[in-house]
Amino acid sequence: TTVSCILDSLWNMLSANRICVKPLSSVGSISEEETCERLKGLVQKQVQICKRNVEVMDAVRRGAQLAIDECQYQFRNRRWNCSTVDTLPIFGKVVAQGTREAAFVYAISSASVALAVTRACSSGELEKCGCDRNVHGISPEGFQWSGCSDNIAYGVAFSQSFVDVRERGKGSSSSRALMNLHNNEAGRKAILNNMRVECKCHGVSGSCEVKTCWKAMPPFRKVGNIIKEKFDGATEVEQRKIGTTKVLVPKNSQFKPHTEEDLVYLDPSPDFCDQDPRSGVLGTTGRYCNKTSKAIDGCELMCCGRGFHTEEVEVVDRCSCKFHWCCYVKCKQCHKMVEMHTCR
Ligand SMILES: *[C@@H]1O[C@H](CO)[C@@H](O)[C@H](O)[C@H]1NC(C)=O
Ligand SMILES: *[C@@H]1O[C@H](CO)[C@@H](O)[C@H](O)[C@H]1NC(C)=O
């Protein structure tokens, strides 16, 4: 599916019923304040933030694309494969309900916005932010801080104001708003708690006489893996009133309470077996499955017991590779037949 309303998609999936009036392809790059008015998926407060931060919005758009790509990668072998639908909301009702899948989409989206904005800061693309120069000087380990660490605080703060603003305001104490805010924060924590130190050596012929290091974000694939693990272990919660504040607590009181990094959800997911256009569920007919796997990518589970078709297809592979002195590898092309299975 071509995602034509990529930026709107970020907001539409968060808001459920908005219509994508202006596909981003017709908007071009986001460079003027008036563009903010034309991005119909935004709530009023987001339009204001957009206008005050026009230069940041292109990074937000890249973040939205990252989120969708990563979601589709992480869910490629599952019944719900994070495919977007052409009608809106782009992820269908799956995300409009407080499901585990919705929890993932919110977490990955708020993380991707934080990451993309931080990257834009580090690359010098933005006037409002640059590298984090607060870590500088010589470290206790004896290396030199480069003075250009990823400014994750800026990216996180931007994500907090721009993504979370949808949940603040009226209805902000609804259980769904609490769920979204929690999962948004859990997504950002997946970056914040996994920052690392990267280094470069300087000196004659690769000797490491001088080592400069900086704090860097994890690769987004790692962030996706972490949030997917949280999806697998997500906690079903319900709202409870403690004093005057409303909080989410595990539905099953025997479960240990969730942490800030965990994902939480309110509603059970459908089984995603059958096509249901009204709720944006595509069903698994036609999906590839693995005949020998007992997991969710196996034909039994993927096809929901409906059975599958088998087809012989030819694949071309590299084979009989030989190393030639010096130095290259030459391979032959081999054609082989493999069985492909698709769900009935
Ligand atoms: C997801 O599955 C549907 C069929 O259910 C298929 O048409 C679509 O191409 C898949 N999307 C991705 C991103 O793999
Ligand atoms: C199918 O599943 C088996 C068992 O989990 C695995 O070893 C194999 O690599 C899978 N095949 C493909 C094509 O993914």
JSON list of C-alpha atoms in Angstrom, two decimals, residues 74-190:
[
{"chain": "A", "resi": 74, "resn": "GLN", "atom": "CA", "xyz": [8.29, -6.16, 13.26]},
{"chain": "A", "resi": 75, "resn": "PHE", "atom": "CA", "xyz": [4.89, -7.57, 12.34]},
{"chain": "A", "resi": 76, "resn": "ARG", "atom": "CA", "xyz": [5.78, -9.13, 8.98]},
{"chain": "A", "resi": 77, "resn": "ASN", "atom": "CA", "xyz": [5.18, -12.67, 10.27]},
{"chain": "A", "resi": 78, "resn": "ARG", "atom": "CA", "xyz": [2.04, -12.03, 12.25]},
{"chain": "A", "resi": 79, "resn": "ARG", "atom": "CA", "xyz": [-1.62, -12.14, 11.32]},
{"chain": "A", "resi": 80, "resn": "TRP", "atom": "CA", "xyz": [-1.90, -8.39, 11.79]},
{"chain": "A", "resi": 81, "resn": "ASN", "atom": "CA", "xyz": [1.05, -7.19, 9.71]},
{"chain": "A", "resi": 82, "resn": "CYS", "atom": "CA", "xyz": [0.71, -3.47, 10.31]},
{"chain": "A", "resi": 83, "resn": "SER", "atom": "CA", "xyz": [-0.51, -2.93, 6.81]},
{"chain": "A", "resi": 84, "resn": "THR", "atom": "CA", "xyz": [-2.11, 0.41, 6.34]},
{"chain": "A", "resi": 85, "resn": "VAL", "atom": "CA", "xyz": [-5.39, 0.75, 4.53]},
{"chain": "A", "resi": 86, "resn": "ASP", "atom": "CA", "xyz": [-6.24, 3.43, 2.01]},
{"chain": "A", "resi": 87, "resn": "THR", "atom": "CA", "xyz": [-9.26, 4.55, 3.92]},
{"chain": "A", "resi": 88, "resn": "LEU", "atom": "CA", "xyz": [-8.78, 6.30, 7.17]},
{"chain": "A", "resi": 89, "resn": "PRO", "atom": "CA", "xyz": [-7.89, 5.80, 9.94]},
{"chain": "A", "resi": 90, "resn": "ILE", "atom": "CA", "xyz": [-5.02, 4.20, 8.11]},
{"chain": "A", "resi": 91, "resn": "PHE", "atom": "CA", "xyz": [-4.53, 1.33, 10.51]},
{"chain": "A", "resi": 92, "resn": "GLY", "atom": "CA", "xyz": [-8.23, 0.65, 10.73]},
{"chain": "A", "resi": 93, "resn": "LYS", "atom": "CA", "xyz": [-10.18, 0.26, 13.93]},
{"chain": "A", "resi": 94, "resn": "VAL", "atom": "CA", "xyz": [-7.47, -1.98, 15.28]},
{"chain": "A", "resi": 95, "resn": "VAL", "atom": "CA", "xyz": [-5.74, 1.14, 16.47]},
{"chain": "A", "resi": 96, "resn": "ALA", "atom": "CA", "xyz": [-8.93, 3.05, 17.22]},
{"chain": "A", "resi": 97, "resn": "GLN", "atom": "CA", "xyz": [-9.58, 0.49, 19.94]},
{"chain": "A", "resi": 98, "resn": "GLY", "atom": "CA", "xyz": [-7.31, 0.22, 22.94]},
{"chain": "A", "resi": 99, "resn": "THR", "atom": "CA", "xyz": [-5.63, -2.96, 21.74]},
{"chain": "A", "resi": 100, "resn": "ARG", "atom": "CA", "xyz": [-2.12, -4.26, 22.18]},
{"chain": "A", "resi": 101, "resn": "GLU", "atom": "CA", "xyz": [-1.48, -3.39, 18.53]},
{"chain": "A", "resi": 102, "resn": "ALA", "atom": "CA", "xyz": [-2.56, 0.20, 19.21]},
{"chain": "A", "resi": 103, "resn": "ALA", "atom": "CA", "xyz": [-0.14, 0.28, 22.14]},
{"chain": "A", "resi": 104, "resn": "PHE", "atom": "CA", "xyz": [2.68, -0.70, 19.78]},
{"chain": "A", "resi": 105, "resn": "VAL", "atom": "CA", "xyz": [1.74, 1.88, 17.16]},
{"chain": "A", "resi": 106, "resn": "TYR", "atom": "CA", "xyz": [1.65, 4.70, 19.72]},
{"chain": "A", "resi": 107, "resn": "ALA", "atom": "CA", "xyz": [4.95, 3.70, 21.31]},
{"chain": "A", "resi": 108, "resn": "ILE", "atom": "CA", "xyz": [6.79, 3.34, 18.02]},
{"chain": "A", "resi": 109, "resn": "SER", "atom": "CA", "xyz": [5.35, 6.62, 16.73]},
{"chain": "A", "resi": 110, "resn": "SER", "atom": "CA", "xyz": [6.35, 8.75, 19.69]},
{"chain": "A", "resi": 111, "resn": "ALA", "atom": "CA", "xyz": [9.79, 7.09, 19.70]},
{"chain": "A", "resi": 112, "resn": "SER", "atom": "CA", "xyz": [10.26, 7.71, 15.99]},
{"chain": "A", "resi": 113, "resn": "VAL", "atom": "CA", "xyz": [9.39, 11.39, 16.32]},
{"chain": "A", "resi": 114, "resn": "ALA", "atom": "CA", "xyz": [11.87, 11.77, 19.20]},
{"chain": "A", "resi": 115, "resn": "LEU", "atom": "CA", "xyz": [14.54, 9.96, 17.20]},
{"chain": "A", "resi": 116, "resn": "ALA", "atom": "CA", "xyz": [14.02, 11.76, 13.92]},
{"chain": "A", "resi": 117, "resn": "VAL", "atom": "CA", "xyz": [14.02, 15.19, 15.57]},
{"chain": "A", "resi": 118, "resn": "THR", "atom": "CA", "xyz": [17.17, 14.32, 17.54]},
{"chain": "A", "resi": 119, "resn": "ARG", "atom": "CA", "xyz": [18.89, 13.16, 14.36]},
{"chain": "A", "resi": 120, "resn": "ALA", "atom": "CA", "xyz": [17.97, 16.42, 12.68]},
{"chain": "A", "resi": 121, "resn": "CYS", "atom": "CA", "xyz": [19.49, 18.32, 15.63]},
{"chain": "A", "resi": 122, "resn": "SER", "atom": "CA", "xyz": [22.76, 16.37, 15.43]},
{"chain": "A", "resi": 123, "resn": "SER", "atom": "CA", "xyz": [23.08, 16.78, 11.70]},
{"chain": "A", "resi": 124, "resn": "GLY", "atom": "CA", "xyz": [22.95, 20.55, 12.00]},
{"chain": "A", "resi": 125, "resn": "GLU", "atom": "CA", "xyz": [19.77, 20.79, 9.99]},
{"chain": "A", "resi": 126, "resn": "LEU", "atom": "CA", "xyz": [17.92, 22.87, 12.56]},
{"chain": "A", "resi": 127, "resn": "GLU", "atom": "CA", "xyz": [18.54, 26.28, 14.00]},
{"chain": "A", "resi": 128, "resn": "LYS", "atom": "CA", "xyz": [16.73, 25.58, 17.25]},
{"chain": "A", "resi": 129, "resn": "CYS", "atom": "CA", "xyz": [18.91, 22.70, 18.34]},
{"chain": "A", "resi": 130, "resn": "GLY", "atom": "CA", "xyz": [22.25, 21.14, 17.68]},
{"chain": "A", "resi": 131, "resn": "CYS", "atom": "CA", "xyz": [24.49, 18.65, 19.38]},
{"chain": "A", "resi": 132, "resn": "ASP", "atom": "CA", "xyz": [24.28, 18.13, 23.10]},
{"chain": "A", "resi": 133, "resn": "ARG", "atom": "CA", "xyz": [27.46, 19.89, 24.25]},
{"chain": "A", "resi": 134, "resn": "ASN", "atom": "CA", "xyz": [26.83, 19.32, 27.93]},
{"chain": "A", "resi": 135, "resn": "VAL", "atom": "CA", "xyz": [28.98, 16.19, 27.87]},
{"chain": "A", "resi": 136, "resn": "HIS", "atom": "CA", "xyz": [32.47, 17.47, 27.16]},
{"chain": "A", "resi": 137, "resn": "GLY", "atom": "CA", "xyz": [36.03, 17.34, 28.41]},
{"chain": "A", "resi": 138, "resn": "ILE", "atom": "CA", "xyz": [37.93, 14.19, 29.35]},
{"chain": "A", "resi": 139, "resn": "SER", "atom": "CA", "xyz": [36.02, 11.20, 30.66]},
{"chain": "A", "resi": 140, "resn": "PRO", "atom": "CA", "xyz": [37.14, 9.21, 33.73]},
{"chain": "A", "resi": 141, "resn": "GLU", "atom": "CA", "xyz": [38.09, 6.41, 31.33]},
{"chain": "A", "resi": 142, "resn": "GLY", "atom": "CA", "xyz": [40.50, 8.78, 29.63]},
{"chain": "A", "resi": 143, "resn": "PHE", "atom": "CA", "xyz": [38.79, 9.47, 26.33]},
{"chain": "A", "resi": 144, "resn": "GLN", "atom": "CA", "xyz": [37.86, 12.84, 24.96]},
{"chain": "A", "resi": 145, "resn": "TRP", "atom": "CA", "xyz": [34.17, 13.72, 24.62]},
{"chain": "A", "resi": 146, "resn": "SER", "atom": "CA", "xyz": [33.68, 15.06, 21.13]},
{"chain": "A", "resi": 147, "resn": "GLY", "atom": "CA", "xyz": [31.19, 17.66, 22.27]},
{"chain": "A", "resi": 148, "resn": "CYS", "atom": "CA", "xyz": [28.64, 16.45, 19.78]},
{"chain": "A", "resi": 149, "resn": "SER", "atom": "CA", "xyz": [26.41, 13.96, 21.53]},
{"chain": "A", "resi": 150, "resn": "ASP", "atom": "CA", "xyz": [22.87, 13.26, 20.35]},
{"chain": "A", "resi": 151, "resn": "ASN", "atom": "CA", "xyz": [20.53, 15.83, 21.85]},
{"chain": "A", "resi": 152, "resn": "ILE", "atom": "CA", "xyz": [17.97, 13.28, 22.93]},
{"chain": "A", "resi": 153, "resn": "ALA", "atom": "CA", "xyz": [16.53, 15.63, 25.56]},
{"chain": "A", "resi": 154, "resn": "TYR", "atom": "CA", "xyz": [15.39, 17.98, 22.79]},
{"chain": "A", "resi": 155, "resn": "GLY", "atom": "CA", "xyz": [13.88, 15.20, 20.67]},
{"chain": "A", "resi": 156, "resn": "VAL", "atom": "CA", "xyz": [12.07, 13.70, 23.65]},
{"chain": "A", "resi": 157, "resn": "ALA", "atom": "CA", "xyz": [10.74, 17.07, 24.77]},
{"chain": "A", "resi": 158, "resn": "PHE", "atom": "CA", "xyz": [9.49, 17.79, 21.26]},
{"chain": "A", "resi": 159, "resn": "SER", "atom": "CA", "xyz": [7.77, 14.40, 21.04]},
{"chain": "A", "resi": 160, "resn": "GLN", "atom": "CA", "xyz": [6.24, 14.97, 24.46]},
{"chain": "A", "resi": 161, "resn": "SER", "atom": "CA", "xyz": [4.75, 18.30, 23.49]},
{"chain": "A", "resi": 162, "resn": "PHE", "atom": "CA", "xyz": [3.74, 17.49, 19.93]},
{"chain": "A", "resi": 163, "resn": "VAL", "atom": "CA", "xyz": [2.59, 13.86, 20.10]},
{"chain": "A", "resi": 164, "resn": "ASP", "atom": "CA", "xyz": [1.16, 13.92, 23.63]},
{"chain": "A", "resi": 165, "resn": "VAL", "atom": "CA", "xyz": [-0.79, 17.15, 23.17]},
{"chain": "A", "resi": 166, "resn": "ARG", "atom": "CA", "xyz": [-3.54, 15.12, 21.47]},
{"chain": "A", "resi": 167, "resn": "GLU", "atom": "CA", "xyz": [-4.27, 13.37, 24.72]},
{"chain": "A", "resi": 168, "resn": "ARG", "atom": "CA", "xyz": [-4.22, 16.42, 26.90]},
{"chain": "A", "resi": 169, "resn": "GLY", "atom": "CA", "xyz": [-7.17, 18.77, 27.06]},
{"chain": "A", "resi": 170, "resn": "LYS", "atom": "CA", "xyz": [-10.71, 17.50, 27.16]},
{"chain": "A", "resi": 171, "resn": "GLY", "atom": "CA", "xyz": [-11.17, 13.84, 27.86]},
{"chain": "A", "resi": 172, "resn": "SER", "atom": "CA", "xyz": [-7.62, 13.67, 29.10]},
{"chain": "A", "resi": 173, "resn": "SER", "atom": "CA", "xyz": [-8.55, 11.57, 32.08]},
{"chain": "A", "resi": 174, "resn": "SER", "atom": "CA", "xyz": [-10.30, 8.93, 30.00]},
{"chain": "A", "resi": 175, "resn": "SER", "atom": "CA", "xyz": [-8.74, 5.51, 30.29]},
{"chain": "A", "resi": 176, "resn": "ARG", "atom": "CA", "xyz": [-7.82, 5.59, 26.60]},
{"chain": "A", "resi": 177, "resn": "ALA", "atom": "CA", "xyz": [-5.96, 8.90, 26.99]},
{"chain": "A", "resi": 178, "resn": "LEU", "atom": "CA", "xyz": [-4.09, 7.45, 29.96]},
{"chain": "A", "resi": 179, "resn": "MET", "atom": "CA", "xyz": [-3.22, 4.37, 27.92]},
{"chain": "A", "resi": 180, "resn": "ASN", "atom": "CA", "xyz": [-1.92, 6.45, 25.00]},
{"chain": "A", "resi": 181, "resn": "LEU", "atom": "CA", "xyz": [0.15, 8.73, 27.21]},
{"chain": "A", "resi": 182, "resn": "HIS", "atom": "CA", "xyz": [1.68, 5.77, 28.99]},
{"chain": "A", "resi": 183, "resn": "ASN", "atom": "CA", "xyz": [2.59, 4.01, 25.75]},
{"chain": "A", "resi": 184, "resn": "ASN", "atom": "CA", "xyz": [3.95, 7.22, 24.18]},
{"chain": "A", "resi": 185, "resn": "GLU", "atom": "CA", "xyz": [6.28, 7.55, 27.14]},
{"chain": "A", "resi": 186, "resn": "ALA", "atom": "CA", "xyz": [7.25, 3.87, 27.04]},
{"chain": "A", "resi": 187, "resn": "GLY", "atom": "CA", "xyz": [8.29, 4.33, 23.42]},
{"chain": "A", "resi": 188, "resn": "ARG", "atom": "CA", "xyz": [10.55, 7.26, 24.26]},
{"chain": "A", "resi": 189, "resn": "LYS", "atom": "CA", "xyz": [12.01, 5.32, 27.20]},
{"chain": "A", "resi": 190, "resn": "ALA", "atom": "CA", "xyz": [13.11, 2.63, 24.73]}
]
